[in-house]
One Martini backbone bead per residue (centre of mass of N, CA, C, O) as a GRO file, in nm:
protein
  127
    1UNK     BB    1  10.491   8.363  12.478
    2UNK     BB    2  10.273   8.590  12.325
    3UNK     BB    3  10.274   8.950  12.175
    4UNK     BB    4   9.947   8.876  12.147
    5UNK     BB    5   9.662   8.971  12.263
    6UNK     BB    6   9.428   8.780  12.474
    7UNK     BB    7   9.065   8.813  12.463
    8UNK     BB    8   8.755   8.660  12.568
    9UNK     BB    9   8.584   8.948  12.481
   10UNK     BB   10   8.771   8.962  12.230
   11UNK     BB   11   8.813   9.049  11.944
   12UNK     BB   12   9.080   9.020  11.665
   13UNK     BB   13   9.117   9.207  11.372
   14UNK     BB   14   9.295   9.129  11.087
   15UNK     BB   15   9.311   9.348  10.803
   16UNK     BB   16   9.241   9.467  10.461
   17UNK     BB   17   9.100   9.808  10.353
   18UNK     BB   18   9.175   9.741  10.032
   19UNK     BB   19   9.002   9.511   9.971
   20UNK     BB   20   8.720   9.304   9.933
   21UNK     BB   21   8.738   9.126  10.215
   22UNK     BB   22   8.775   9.321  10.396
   23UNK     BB   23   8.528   9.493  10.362
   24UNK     BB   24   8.327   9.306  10.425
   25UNK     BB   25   8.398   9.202  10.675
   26UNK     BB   26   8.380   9.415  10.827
   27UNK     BB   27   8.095   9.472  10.845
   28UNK     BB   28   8.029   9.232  11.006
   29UNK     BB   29   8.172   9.309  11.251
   30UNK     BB   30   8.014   9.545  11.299
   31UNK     BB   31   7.735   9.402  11.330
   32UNK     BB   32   7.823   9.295  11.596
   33UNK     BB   33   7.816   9.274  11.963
   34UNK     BB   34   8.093   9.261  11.955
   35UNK     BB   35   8.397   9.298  12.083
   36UNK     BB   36   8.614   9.496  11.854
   37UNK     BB   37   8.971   9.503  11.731
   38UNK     BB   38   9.102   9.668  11.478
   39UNK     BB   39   9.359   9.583  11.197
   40UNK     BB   40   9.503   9.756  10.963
   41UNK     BB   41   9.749   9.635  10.767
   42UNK     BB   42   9.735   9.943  10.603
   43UNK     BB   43   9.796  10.117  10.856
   44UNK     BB   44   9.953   9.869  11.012
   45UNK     BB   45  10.204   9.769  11.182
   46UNK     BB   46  10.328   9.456  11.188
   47UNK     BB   47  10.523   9.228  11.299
   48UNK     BB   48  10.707   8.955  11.252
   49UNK     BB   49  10.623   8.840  11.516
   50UNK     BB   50  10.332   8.822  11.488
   51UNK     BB   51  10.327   8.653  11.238
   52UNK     BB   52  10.459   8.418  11.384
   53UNK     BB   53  10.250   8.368  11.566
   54UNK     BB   54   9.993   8.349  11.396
   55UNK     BB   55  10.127   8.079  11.195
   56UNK     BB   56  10.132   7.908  11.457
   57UNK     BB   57   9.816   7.899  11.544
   58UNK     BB   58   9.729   7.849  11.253
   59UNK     BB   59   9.949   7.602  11.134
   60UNK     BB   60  10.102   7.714  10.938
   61UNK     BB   61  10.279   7.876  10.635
   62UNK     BB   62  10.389   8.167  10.576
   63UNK     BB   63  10.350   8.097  10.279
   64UNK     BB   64   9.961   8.123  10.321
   65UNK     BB   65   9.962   8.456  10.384
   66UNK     BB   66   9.995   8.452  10.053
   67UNK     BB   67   9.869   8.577   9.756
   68UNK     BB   68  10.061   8.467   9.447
   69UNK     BB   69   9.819   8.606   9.225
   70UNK     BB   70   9.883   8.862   9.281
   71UNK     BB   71   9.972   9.115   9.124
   72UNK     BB   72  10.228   9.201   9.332
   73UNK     BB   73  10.351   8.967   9.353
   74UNK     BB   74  10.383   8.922   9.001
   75UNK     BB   75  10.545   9.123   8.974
   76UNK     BB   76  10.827   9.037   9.185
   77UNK     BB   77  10.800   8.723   9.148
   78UNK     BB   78  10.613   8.653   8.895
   79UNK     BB   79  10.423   8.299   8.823
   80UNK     BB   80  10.606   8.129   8.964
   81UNK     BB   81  10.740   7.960   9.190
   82UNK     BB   82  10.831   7.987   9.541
   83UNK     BB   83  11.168   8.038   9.755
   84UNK     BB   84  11.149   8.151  10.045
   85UNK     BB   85  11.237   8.308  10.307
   86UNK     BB   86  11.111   8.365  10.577
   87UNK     BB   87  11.211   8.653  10.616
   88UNK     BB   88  11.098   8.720  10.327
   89UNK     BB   89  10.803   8.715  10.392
   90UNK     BB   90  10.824   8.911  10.602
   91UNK     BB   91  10.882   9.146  10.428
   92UNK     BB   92  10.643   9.143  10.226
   93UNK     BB   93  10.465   9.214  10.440
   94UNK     BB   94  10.531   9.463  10.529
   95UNK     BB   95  10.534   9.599  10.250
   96UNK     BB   96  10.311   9.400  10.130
   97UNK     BB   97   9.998   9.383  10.256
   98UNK     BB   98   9.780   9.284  10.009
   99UNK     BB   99   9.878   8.979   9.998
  100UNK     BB  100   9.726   8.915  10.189
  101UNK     BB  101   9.468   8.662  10.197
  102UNK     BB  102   9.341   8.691  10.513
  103UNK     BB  103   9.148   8.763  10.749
  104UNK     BB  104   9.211   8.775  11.146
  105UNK     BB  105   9.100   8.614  11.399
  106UNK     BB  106   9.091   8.649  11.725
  107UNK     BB  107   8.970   8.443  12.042
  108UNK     BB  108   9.185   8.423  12.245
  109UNK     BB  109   9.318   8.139  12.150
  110UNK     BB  110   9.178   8.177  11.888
  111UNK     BB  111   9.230   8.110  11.514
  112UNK     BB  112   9.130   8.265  11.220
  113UNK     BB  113   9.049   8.228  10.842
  114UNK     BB  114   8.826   8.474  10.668
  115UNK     BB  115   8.744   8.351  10.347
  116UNK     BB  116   8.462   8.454  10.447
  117UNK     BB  117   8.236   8.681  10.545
  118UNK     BB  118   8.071   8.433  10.685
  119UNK     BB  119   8.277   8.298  10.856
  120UNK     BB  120   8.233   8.504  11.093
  121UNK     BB  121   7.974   8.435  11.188
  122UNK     BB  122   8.003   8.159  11.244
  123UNK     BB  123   8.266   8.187  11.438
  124UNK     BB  124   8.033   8.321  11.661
  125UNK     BB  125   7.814   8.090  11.635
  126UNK     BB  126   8.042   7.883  11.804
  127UNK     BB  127   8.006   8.032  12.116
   0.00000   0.00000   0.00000
C-alpha cells in the first residue's frame, strides 16, 4: 500500500513553479475541467517515501527523476557522471527540488512524466 493517495476522479500534480515546464504545463492543468490538486514542490515538501512511491509506479530509478545537466546540480556535483545511493538521491532531491526533471501527474492508479506540456493534454484526452 502506498502513502499517495489516489483518486480517480481527481489528477494530482507534482511540479515546481520555479521552472519554465511547470509554468507552463501550471497553465494547462488549469485549462482542464478535471479536479486536479497540485503539489508545487517549491513550496511543499514532498518526503523520500512519496519519491520512492513515485519512481516505484513510473518504473523509473531514482536518479531519472533528477536533471543532472541543471545548473544547481553540476554545481554541487560537477559534470561528470555521478554514482549517488538511493538515499543520496533522495537528500539532493529534497533540498534542490529545482533538479526534478519533469512534473508527474497520478490519475487513480497511473503515473506519467509530463515530459511536454502538451503531454498533459494527450495525457487528459486518453481517459
Amino acid at each position: 500500500m502506498g502513502v499517495i493517495s489516489k483518486n480517480n476522479r481527481q489528477i494530482k500534480l507534482y511540479y515546481n513553479s520555479k521552472t519554465s515546464l511547470g509554468k507552463q504545463t501550471i497553465a494547462y492543468v488549469n485549462a482542464s475541467e478535471k479536479k486536479i490538486l497540485t503539489i508545487d514542490i517549491s513550496k511543499t515538501k514532498v518526503t523520500g517515501t512519496q519519491w520512492l512511491e513515485i519512481v516505484n509506479k513510473l518504473n523509473i530509478d531514482i536518479s531519472e527523476l533528477v536533471n543532472q545537466k541543471h545548473p544547481d546540480f553540476v554545481k554541487i556535483y560537477g559534470d561528470k557522471e555521478v554514482n549517488l545511493t538511493e538515499d543520496d538521491w533522495l537528500k539532493l532531491i529534497e533540498k534542490t527540488p529545482i533538479v526534478v526533471t519533469y512534473p508527474i501527474a497520478i490519475n487513480g492508479k497511473q503515473f506519467l512524466q509530463i515530459k511536454t506540456p502538451s503531454d498533459f493534454a494527450k495525457y487528459l484526452d486518453e481517459e
